[in-house]
Coordinates of N, CA and C in Angstrom, one line a residue:
M1 N 1.0 -1.4 0.7 CA -0.5 0.1 0.6 C 0.9 0.9 -0.3
F2 N 1.8 1.1 0.7 CA 2.5 2.3 0.6 C 4.0 2.3 -0.1
A3 N 3.6 1.4 -0.5 CA 5.0 1.3 -1.8 C 4.7 2.6 -2.7
P4 N 5.6 3.2 -3.5 CA 6.0 4.5 -4.3 C 5.2 4.1 -5.7
D5 N 5.2 2.4 -6.2 CA 4.6 2.7 -7.4 C 2.9 1.9 -7.2
A6 N 2.6 1.7 -5.7 CA 1.3 1.8 -5.0 C 0.9 3.7 -4.8
V7 N 1.6 4.8 -4.2 CA 1.0 5.2 -4.5 C 1.1 6.5 -5.9
E8 N 2.0 6.9 -6.0 CA 2.3 7.8 -6.8 C 1.1 7.3 -8.4
P9 N 0.8 6.6 -8.8 CA 0.0 6.1 -9.6 C -1.5 6.8 -9.2
A10 N -2.0 6.5 -8.1 CA -3.3 7.1 -7.8 C -3.2 8.5 -6.9
V11 N -2.0 9.1 -6.6 CA -2.1 10.8 -6.7 C -1.9 11.6 -8.2
D12 N -1.5 11.2 -8.9 CA -1.2 11.6 -10.3 C -2.6 11.6 -10.9
L13 N -3.5 10.7 -10.5 CA -5.3 10.9 -10.7 C -5.5 11.3 -10.0
L14 N -5.4 11.3 -8.5 CA -6.0 12.4 -8.4 C -5.7 14.1 -8.2
A15 N -4.7 14.1 -8.6 CA -4.1 16.0 -8.8 C -5.0 15.8 -9.9
E16 N -4.9 15.5 -10.7 CA -5.3 15.7 -12.2 C -7.2 16.4 -12.2
L17 N -7.7 15.2 -11.2 CA -9.1 15.6 -11.4 C -9.1 16.6 -10.4
A18 N -8.2 17.0 -9.3 CA -8.3 18.0 -8.5 C -8.1 19.2 -9.4
G19 N -7.5 18.8 -10.3 CA -7.4 20.7 -11.0 C -6.8 21.6 -10.3
E20 N -6.7 22.7 -10.0 CA -7.3 23.8 -9.7 C -7.9 23.8 -8.0
G21 N -8.6 22.9 -7.8 CA -9.4 22.6 -7.2 C -9.2 22.7 -5.6
R22 N -10.1 22.0 -4.6 CA -9.6 21.1 -3.3 C -9.8 19.3 -3.8
A23 N -9.4 18.8 -2.8 CA -9.6 17.4 -2.3 C -10.4 16.5 -1.2
L24 N -11.1 16.5 -1.5 CA -12.1 15.9 0.1 C -11.4 14.4 -0.4
E25 N -10.7 13.4 1.4 CA -10.6 12.6 1.3 C -11.1 11.4 2.1
L26 N -12.5 10.7 2.1 CA -13.1 10.1 2.4 C -12.0 9.1 3.3
G27 N -12.7 8.6 4.9 CA -11.5 7.6 5.4 C -10.1 8.1 5.2
V28 N -9.6 9.7 6.0 CA -8.4 10.1 5.1 C -6.9 8.6 6.1
G29 N -7.3 8.4 7.0 CA -7.0 7.4 8.2 C -5.1 8.4 8.4
T30 N -4.1 7.9 8.0 CA -3.2 8.2 8.6 C -2.3 9.1 7.1
G31 N -2.5 9.2 6.2 CA -2.7 10.1 5.1 C -1.7 9.4 4.1
R32 N -1.6 8.2 3.9 CA -1.5 7.5 2.8 C -1.1 8.4 1.6
L33 N -2.5 8.6 1.2 CA -2.6 9.5 0.0 C -3.0 10.8 0.0
A34 N -2.9 11.4 1.3 CA -3.6 13.0 1.2 C -2.1 13.9 1.7
L35 N -1.2 13.0 2.2 CA -0.1 13.6 2.0 C 0.9 14.7 0.9
P36 N 1.1 13.5 0.5 CA 1.3 13.4 -1.4 C 0.6 14.0 -1.6
L37 N -0.8 14.3 -1.9 CA -1.6 14.4 -2.4 C -1.4 16.5 -2.1
A38 N -1.0 16.2 -0.6 CA -0.7 18.0 0.0 C 0.0 18.5 -1.0
R39 N 1.2 17.5 -1.0 CA 2.9 18.1 -1.6 C 2.2 18.3 -3.0
R40 N 1.4 17.8 -3.3 CA 2.0 18.3 -5.5 C 1.3 20.0 -5.0
G41 N 0.8 20.5 -4.0 CA 0.1 21.8 -4.0 C -1.9 22.1 -4.0
V42 N -2.6 20.1 -3.8 CA -3.4 20.5 -3.7 C -3.5 20.3 -2.4
P43 N -4.7 21.3 -2.0 CA -5.1 21.4 -0.7 C -6.3 20.4 -0.5
V44 N -6.5 19.4 1.0 CA -6.8 18.5 1.2 C -7.6 18.1 2.0
H45 N -9.1 18.3 2.1 CA -9.7 18.1 3.6 C -10.0 16.4 3.6
G46 N -9.0 16.0 4.7 CA -10.2 14.7 5.1 C -10.8 14.2 6.2
V47 N -12.0 13.3 6.5 CA -12.3 12.9 7.2 C -12.2 11.7 7.4
D48 N -12.2 11.3 8.6 CA -12.0 9.7 9.7 C -12.8 9.9 11.3
L49 N -13.4 8.4 11.2 CA -13.8 8.6 12.7 C -12.8 8.0 13.6
S50 N -11.3 7.8 13.3 CA -10.6 7.4 13.4 C -9.7 8.5 14.7
R51 N -9.3 9.3 15.8 CA -8.9 9.5 16.3 C -7.6 9.3 16.4
A52 N -7.0 7.7 16.3 CA -6.0 7.5 16.2 C -4.8 7.9 15.7
M53 N -5.2 7.2 14.0 CA -5.4 7.2 12.9 C -4.4 8.9 12.6
V54 N -5.9 9.5 12.9 CA -5.2 10.6 12.2 C -4.2 11.6 13.1
E55 N -4.1 11.4 14.5 CA -2.9 12.0 15.1 C -1.4 10.7 14.2
R56 N -1.7 10.0 13.6 CA -0.4 9.5 13.3 C -0.2 9.9 12.0
L57 N -1.1 10.5 11.6 CA -1.3 11.2 10.1 C -0.5 12.9 10.8
R58 N -0.8 13.5 12.2 CA -0.5 14.4 12.0 C 1.3 14.7 12.4
A59 N 1.6 13.2 12.9 CA 3.1 13.4 13.2 C 3.7 13.3 12.4
K60 N 3.7 12.8 10.9 CA 4.5 13.1 9.6 C 4.7 14.4 9.4
P61 N 5.7 14.5 7.9 CA 6.7 15.6 7.6 C 4.7 15.8 7.4
G62 N 3.8 17.2 7.2 CA 3.2 18.1 6.5 C 2.1 17.8 6.9
G63 N 2.6 16.7 7.7 CA 0.5 16.5 8.5 C -0.3 17.7 9.2
A64 N 0.3 19.0 8.8 CA -0.7 20.3 9.9 C -0.7 20.1 8.5
D65 N -1.2 20.1 7.5 CA -1.1 20.4 5.9 C -2.5 19.6 5.8
V66 N -3.1 18.7 6.3 CA -3.9 18.8 5.9 C -5.6 19.0 6.7
E67 N -6.1 19.3 7.0 CA -7.3 19.5 7.8 C -8.1 18.4 8.1
V68 N -8.8 18.3 9.0 CA -9.0 16.5 9.2 C -10.5 17.3 10.3
T69 N -11.3 16.4 9.7 CA -13.0 16.2 10.7 C -13.0 15.2 11.1
I70 N -12.7 14.9 12.2 CA -13.4 13.5 12.8 C -14.7 13.3 12.8
G71 N -15.6 12.2 11.7 CA -17.1 11.9 12.4 C -17.0 11.0 11.7
D72 N -18.2 10.4 10.8 CA -18.5 8.9 10.0 C -18.8 9.7 8.6
F73 N -17.9 9.4 8.2 CA -17.4 10.3 6.5 C -18.9 9.5 5.1
A74 N -19.7 8.9 6.1 CA -21.0 8.4 5.2 C -21.9 9.9 5.0
T75 N -21.8 10.7 6.6 CA -22.8 11.3 6.8 C -21.7 12.6 7.0
T76 N -20.9 12.6 7.7 CA -19.8 14.2 8.0 C -19.8 15.2 7.0
K77 N -20.3 16.5 7.4 CA -20.1 17.8 6.2 C -18.8 18.4 7.1
V78 N -18.4 18.7 5.5 CA -17.1 19.8 6.3 C -17.2 20.9 5.2
P79 N -16.7 22.4 5.5 CA -16.8 23.1 4.9 C -16.7 23.2 3.2
G80 N -17.0 24.8 2.7 CA -16.6 24.4 1.0 C -17.0 23.2 0.4
T81 N -16.7 23.5 -1.4 CA -17.0 22.5 -2.2 C -15.9 21.7 -2.9
F82 N -15.8 21.1 -3.2 CA -13.8 20.4 -3.9 C -14.4 19.5 -5.3
T83 N -13.1 19.9 -5.9 CA -13.3 19.7 -7.1 C -13.0 17.6 -7.7
V84 N -12.9 17.4 -6.2 CA -12.9 15.7 -6.7 C -12.8 15.4 -4.8
A85 N -13.6 14.2 -4.6 CA -13.6 14.0 -3.5 C -12.9 12.2 -3.8
Y86 N -12.7 11.6 -1.9 CA -12.0 10.2 -3.1 C -12.3 9.8 -1.8
L87 N -12.5 8.0 -2.0 CA -12.6 6.7 -1.0 C -11.8 5.4 -1.8
V88 N -10.7 5.4 -1.1 CA -9.4 4.0 -1.7 C -9.3 3.1 -0.7
F89 N -9.3 2.5 -1.5 CA -8.8 0.7 -0.3 C -9.4 0.0 -0.7
N90 N -10.3 0.0 -0.8 CA -12.3 -1.2 -0.6 C -13.0 -0.9 0.6
T91 N -12.0 1.6 1.6 CA -12.9 1.3 2.4 C -14.4 1.3 2.1
I92 N -15.3 1.8 0.4 CA -16.5 2.1 1.2 C -17.3 0.6 1.7
M93 N -16.4 -0.2 1.3 CA -17.1 -1.9 2.5 C -16.8 -1.8 3.4
N94 N -16.1 -0.6 4.4 CA -16.4 -0.7 6.2 C -18.0 -0.3 6.7
L95 N -18.2 0.0 5.1 CA -19.7 0.8 5.5 C -20.4 -0.7 5.7
T96 N -21.3 -1.3 6.6 CA -21.4 -2.6 6.7 C -23.3 -2.7 5.8
T97 N -23.7 -1.3 5.4 CA -25.5 -1.4 5.2 C -25.4 -1.0 4.0
Q98 N -26.5 -1.0 2.9 CA -26.2 -0.5 2.0 C -26.8 1.0 2.1
D99 N -27.7 1.0 2.7 CA -27.6 2.6 3.7 C -26.8 3.3 3.7
A100 N -26.4 2.7 4.6 CA -24.7 3.6 4.9 C -23.6 3.6 3.1
Q101 N -23.7 2.6 2.7 CA -23.4 3.0 1.1 C -23.6 4.2 0.3
V102 N -25.1 4.2 0.3 CA -25.9 5.1 -0.6 C -25.6 6.9 0.5
D103 N -26.0 6.1 1.3 CA -25.8 7.8 2.4 C -23.9 8.7 2.1
C104 N -23.3 7.6 1.6 CA -21.7 7.7 1.6 C -21.8 8.5 -0.1
F105 N -22.7 7.8 -0.9 CA -22.7 9.0 -2.2 C -23.4 10.3 -2.2
R106 N -24.2 10.0 -1.2 CA -25.1 11.2 -1.7 C -23.9 12.6 -0.9
N107 N -23.3 11.9 -0.1 CA -22.6 12.7 0.9 C -21.3 13.1 -0.2
A108 N -21.2 12.5 -0.4 CA -19.5 13.0 -1.5 C -20.0 13.7 -2.7
A109 N -21.0 13.9 -3.6 CA -22.0 14.3 -4.2 C -22.4 15.8 -3.7
A110 N -22.9 15.7 -2.1 CA -23.6 16.9 -2.0 C -22.1 18.1 -1.5
H111 N -20.9 17.7 -1.5 CA -19.7 18.9 -1.7 C -18.4 18.8 -2.7
L112 N -19.2 18.4 -3.7 CA -18.3 18.5 -5.5 C -19.6 19.9 -6.0
E113 N -18.2 20.2 -6.2 CA -19.0 21.2 -7.3 C -19.4 20.6 -8.0
P114 N -20.4 21.7 -9.0 CA -20.7 21.0 -10.3 C -19.7 21.1 -11.8
G115 N -19.6 19.8 -12.2 CA -18.4 18.4 -12.5 C -17.6 18.5 -12.0
G116 N -17.2 18.5 -10.9 CA -16.6 17.4 -10.1 C -16.6 15.7 -10.0
C117 N -16.0 15.6 -9.9 CA -15.9 13.8 -9.6 C -15.4 13.4 -8.1
F118 N -16.2 12.0 -8.5 CA -16.3 11.4 -6.6 C -15.3 9.9 -7.2
V119 N -14.2 9.5 -6.6 CA -13.0 8.0 -6.9 C -13.5 7.2 -5.9
V120 N -13.4 5.6 -6.4 CA -13.5 4.7 -5.9 C -13.1 3.8 -5.7
E121 N -11.5 3.6 -5.2 CA -11.0 2.0 -5.3 C -11.5 0.8 -4.0
V122 N -12.2 0.1 -5.5 CA -12.7 -0.8 -4.3 C -12.2 -2.4 -5.1
G123 N -12.8 -3.5 -4.1 CA -12.4 -5.0 -5.1 C -14.4 -5.7 -5.7
V124 N -13.6 -6.5 -6.6 CA -14.5 -6.6 -6.7 C -15.0 -8.8 -6.6
P125 N -16.6 -8.3 -6.0 CA -15.9 -9.3 -4.9 C -15.5 -11.1 -5.3
D126 N -15.1 -11.8 -4.9 CA -14.5 -12.6 -5.5 C -15.4 -14.2 -4.9
L127 N -16.4 -13.6 -5.8 CA -17.3 -15.1 -5.4 C -16.9 -16.0 -6.1
R128 N -16.7 -16.0 -7.6 CA -15.6 -16.6 -8.6 C -15.7 -18.0 -7.7
R129 N -14.5 -17.9 -7.2 CA -14.2 -19.4 -5.9 C -14.5 -19.4 -5.3
L130 N -15.9 -19.5 -5.2 CA -17.0 -20.1 -3.9 C -18.0 -20.4 -4.3
P131 N -17.8 -22.6 -4.2 CA -18.4 -23.5 -4.8 C -19.7 -23.2 -3.8
P132 N -20.8 -24.0 -4.3 CA -22.3 -24.6 -3.7 C -21.9 -25.0 -2.5
G133 N -22.3 -24.3 -1.6 CA -22.1 -25.6 -0.3 C -20.7 -24.2 0.8
Q134 N -20.4 -23.5 0.2 CA -18.4 -23.4 0.2 C -19.1 -21.5 0.8
T135 N -18.1 -21.4 2.6 CA -18.7 -19.6 2.5 C -17.3 -19.2 2.6
A136 N -16.3 -19.6 2.5 CA -15.1 -19.5 2.4 C -14.4 -19.3 2.0
V137 N -13.5 -18.2 1.6 CA -12.2 -18.4 0.9 C -10.9 -17.9 1.0
P138 N -10.4 -18.5 0.9 CA -8.6 -18.8 1.9 C -8.5 -17.6 0.8
F139 N -7.6 -16.5 1.7 CA -6.3 -15.3 0.7 C -4.8 -15.8 1.2
H140 N -4.3 -15.8 1.9 CA -3.1 -16.4 2.8 C -3.0 -17.6 3.7
T141 N -2.2 -18.6 3.3 CA -1.7 -19.4 4.2 C 0.3 -18.8 5.0
G142 N 0.6 -19.6 5.7 CA 1.4 -19.5 6.2 C 1.8 -20.5 6.8
D143 N 3.9 -20.2 7.3 CA 4.2 -20.7 9.1 C 3.2 -19.9 10.3
G144 N 2.5 -20.4 10.9 CA 2.1 -19.6 11.3 C 0.6 -18.8 11.6
S145 N 0.4 -18.3 9.7 CA -0.7 -17.7 10.0 C -1.4 -17.7 8.7
W146 N -2.8 -17.4 9.0 CA -3.5 -17.5 7.9 C -5.0 -16.6 8.0
A147 N -4.9 -17.0 6.9 CA -6.5 -15.3 6.6 C -7.5 -15.8 5.5
Y148 N -8.7 -15.6 5.6 CA -9.6 -16.2 4.8 C -10.8 -15.0 4.7
D149 N -11.7 -15.2 3.9 CA -12.9 -14.4 4.1 C -13.9 -15.3 3.8
V150 N -15.3 -14.6 4.6 CA -16.3 -15.4 4.9 C -17.8 -14.9 4.6
Y151 N -18.1 -15.3 3.0 CA -19.2 -14.8 2.8 C -20.6 -14.9 2.9
D152 N -21.3 -13.9 3.3 CA -22.8 -14.5 3.4 C -23.9 -13.5 1.6
V153 N -23.9 -14.6 0.2 CA -24.2 -14.3 -0.8 C -25.6 -13.7 -0.5
A154 N -26.7 -14.0 0.5 CA -28.0 -13.5 0.6 C -27.9 -12.3 1.0
T155 N -26.9 -11.5 2.1 CA -27.3 -10.1 2.8 C -25.7 -9.6 1.7
Q156 N -24.2 -9.4 1.3 CA -23.1 -9.4 0.6 C -22.4 -9.0 2.1
A157 N -23.1 -10.1 3.2 CA -22.0 -9.9 4.5 C -21.0 -9.7 4.1
M158 N -19.4 -9.7 5.1 CA -18.2 -10.7 4.6 C -17.8 -10.3 5.6
S159 N -17.0 -11.0 6.2 CA -16.1 -10.1 6.9 C -14.3 -10.7 6.4
S160 N -13.4 -10.3 6.0 CA -11.9 -11.0 6.3 C -11.4 -11.4 8.2
N161 N -11.4 -12.7 8.0 CA -10.1 -13.0 8.9 C -8.9 -13.6 9.0
Y162 N -8.3 -13.3 10.0 CA -6.6 -13.5 10.1 C -6.6 -14.3 11.7
V163 N -5.8 -15.9 11.4 CA -4.8 -16.3 12.2 C -4.0 -15.9 12.5
E164 N -3.1 -16.6 13.8 CA -1.6 -16.3 13.5 C -1.9 -17.2 15.0
V165 N -0.5 -17.6 15.1 CA -0.2 -19.0 16.4 C 1.3 -18.6 16.8
A166 N 2.0 -17.9 17.2 CA 3.3 -18.1 17.6 C 3.4 -17.9 19.6
G167 N 4.9 -18.9 19.5 CA 5.1 -19.2 20.8 C 4.0 -19.4 21.8
G168 N 3.3 -20.8 20.6 CA 2.2 -21.4 21.5 C 1.1 -20.8 22.3
R169 N 0.9 -19.4 21.6 CA -0.7 -18.6 21.6 C -1.1 -18.4 20.2
G170 N -2.1 -18.6 20.1 CA -3.2 -18.2 19.2 C -3.7 -16.7 19.3
R171 N -3.8 -15.7 18.4 CA -5.0 -15.3 18.3 C -5.6 -14.7 16.4
F172 N -6.6 -14.8 17.3 CA -7.4 -13.8 15.6 C -8.8 -12.9 15.7
R173 N -8.4 -12.4 14.3 CA -9.3 -10.7 14.3 C -9.9 -11.3 13.3
S174 N -10.9 -10.5 12.9 CA -12.2 -10.8 12.0 C -12.6 -9.3 11.9
I175 N -12.8 -8.8 10.5 CA -13.1 -7.2 9.8 C -14.6 -7.5 9.2
P176 N -15.5 -7.0 9.8 CA -16.7 -6.9 8.9 C -16.9 -5.9 7.6
F177 N -17.1 -6.0 7.0 CA -17.7 -5.0 5.4 C -19.1 -6.1 4.9
R178 N -18.7 -5.0 3.7 CA -20.2 -5.6 2.5 C -19.5 -5.3 1.6
Y179 N -19.5 -5.9 0.6 CA -19.4 -5.8 -0.5 C -20.1 -5.8 -1.4
V180 N -19.4 -5.1 -2.8 CA -20.6 -4.4 -4.0 C -20.2 -4.9 -4.4
W181 N -21.3 -4.5 -5.6 CA -20.5 -4.9 -6.9 C -20.8 -3.5 -7.7
P182 N -19.8 -3.6 -8.8 CA -19.4 -2.2 -9.8 C -21.2 -1.6 -10.0
A183 N -22.2 -2.5 -11.0 CA -23.0 -1.8 -10.8 C -24.2 -1.2 -10.1
E184 N -23.8 -1.7 -9.1 CA -24.4 -1.2 -7.5 C -23.6 -0.2 -7.5
L185 N -22.3 0.1 -7.6 CA -22.1 1.0 -7.1 C -23.0 2.8 -7.8
D186 N -23.2 1.6 -9.5 CA -22.9 3.3 -10.2 C -24.8 3.4 -10.5
L187 N -25.9 2.5 -9.6 CA -26.9 2.8 -9.0 C -26.9 4.1 -7.6
M188 N -26.2 3.4 -7.3 CA -25.6 4.7 -5.8 C -25.6 5.4 -6.2
A189 N -24.6 6.0 -7.1 CA -24.5 7.2 -7.8 C -25.0 7.8 -9.0
R190 N -26.0 7.6 -9.2 CA -27.1 7.4 -9.8 C -28.6 8.4 -8.8
L191 N -28.0 7.9 -8.5 CA -29.1 8.0 -6.1 C -29.1 8.9 -6.5
A192 N -27.6 10.2 -6.4 CA -27.0 11.0 -6.0 C -26.9 11.7 -6.8
G193 N -27.2 11.4 -8.1 CA -27.3 12.7 -9.2 C -25.5 12.4 -9.8
M194 N -25.0 11.2 -9.7 CA -23.9 11.3 -10.6 C -24.3 10.2 -11.4
R195 N -23.0 10.6 -12.4 CA -23.1 9.5 -13.7 C -21.7 8.8 -13.7
L196 N -21.1 7.7 -14.1 CA -20.0 6.8 -14.1 C -20.1 7.7 -15.6
R197 N -18.1 8.0 -15.4 CA -17.5 8.8 -16.3 C -16.4 7.7 -17.0
E198 N -15.6 7.2 -15.8 CA -14.8 6.1 -16.3 C -14.3 5.4 -15.3
R199 N -14.2 3.7 -15.5 CA -14.0 2.7 -14.5 C -12.5 1.9 -15.8
W200 N -11.7 1.9 -14.7 CA -10.7 1.1 -15.5 C -10.1 0.1 -13.8
E201 N -9.5 -1.1 -14.4 CA -9.3 -1.9 -13.6 C -7.9 -1.5 -12.2
G202 N -7.0 -0.5 -12.3 CA -6.7 0.4 -11.1 C -6.1 1.7 -11.7
W203 N -4.9 1.9 -10.9 CA -5.2 3.1 -10.9 C -4.2 3.9 -12.2
T204 N -3.4 3.0 -12.9 CA -2.4 3.4 -14.4 C -3.7 2.9 -15.3
R205 N -4.9 3.1 -15.3 CA -5.6 2.7 -16.2 C -6.0 2.1 -17.0
E206 N -5.4 0.6 -17.1 CA -5.8 -0.7 -17.6 C -7.8 -0.8 -17.6
P207 N -7.7 -1.3 -18.4 CA -9.0 -1.0 -18.7 C -9.6 -2.4 -17.7
F208 N -10.6 -2.0 -17.3 CA -11.4 -3.3 -16.1 C -11.9 -4.0 -17.3
T209 N -12.4 -5.7 -17.4 CA -13.2 -6.5 -17.6 C -13.1 -7.9 -17.2
G210 N -13.9 -8.6 -17.7 CA -14.3 -9.3 -16.7 C -13.3 -10.2 -16.3
E211 N -12.3 -9.9 -16.0 CA -11.0 -10.9 -14.9 C -11.0 -10.6 -13.9
S212 N -11.2 -9.0 -14.3 CA -10.2 -7.7 -13.4 C -10.5 -8.2 -11.7
T213 N -10.2 -8.3 -10.6 CA -10.2 -8.9 -9.1 C -10.4 -7.0 -8.9
R214 N -10.5 -5.8 -9.1 CA -10.5 -4.4 -8.1 C -11.3 -3.6 -9.5
H215 N -11.2 -2.5 -9.2 CA -11.8 -1.5 -10.2 C -11.4 0.1 -9.3
V216 N -11.0 0.7 -10.4 CA -11.2 2.7 -9.9 C -12.0 3.4 -10.7
S217 N -13.2 3.7 -10.8 CA -14.3 4.6 -10.6 C -14.2 5.5 -10.8
V218 N -14.9 6.2 -11.0 CA -14.8 7.8 -11.1 C -16.8 8.3 -12.3
W219 N -17.8 9.0 -10.8 CA -18.7 9.3 -11.3 C -18.2 11.1 -11.4
E220 N -19.4 11.5 -12.1 CA -19.2 13.1 -12.3 C -20.5 13.7 -11.8
K221 N -20.5 15.1 -11.2 CA -21.5 15.9 -10.8 C -22.0 16.5 -11.8
P222 N -22.9 16.5 -12.9 CA -23.7 17.2 -13.8 C -23.2 18.6 -13.1

């Protein structure tokens, strides 16, 4: 996530969409993208629920240059308008109901200037690997550590689960999500008054295909 080849293409695209305007990051976290975007001269305002993550952002060089509002990014309002709002690295799935995800699109649209864009980076649900009768898909196995996703295809609820064993002691973490399809996101955008402008497989604008495991989508406010 923090490697230059992951960060720089994302910042390139976001800076292009921001133009001479301001950027709003929903789920700003520790500033992985907000800080390099601010160094490009783009004013960035972030929203995040975690005070601890924002404290880490503030401790980094340039952290004071990013304005941050503490709150739920699905509903929190901040002053002013923006030419781009963005939500990256599957963070839309941290909103675990469809209503909350719809609220997030409406909130982003409400902050955008006419012609402004909302950008979301998120994975494509990996249900092609899920045979009938199975609910779990492993995505990591190693010496002393395992990780797997659990899906409920009736509700689109899922969780990512991590098991670690070291020194004879075990640790288990489970993180809840709600997976969401590209077409469903397009409908959420329509409900918020936006239209799909572009969809790529990644930040370097590779074509999105039926084999893509993620997408970067851009919706525009008329």
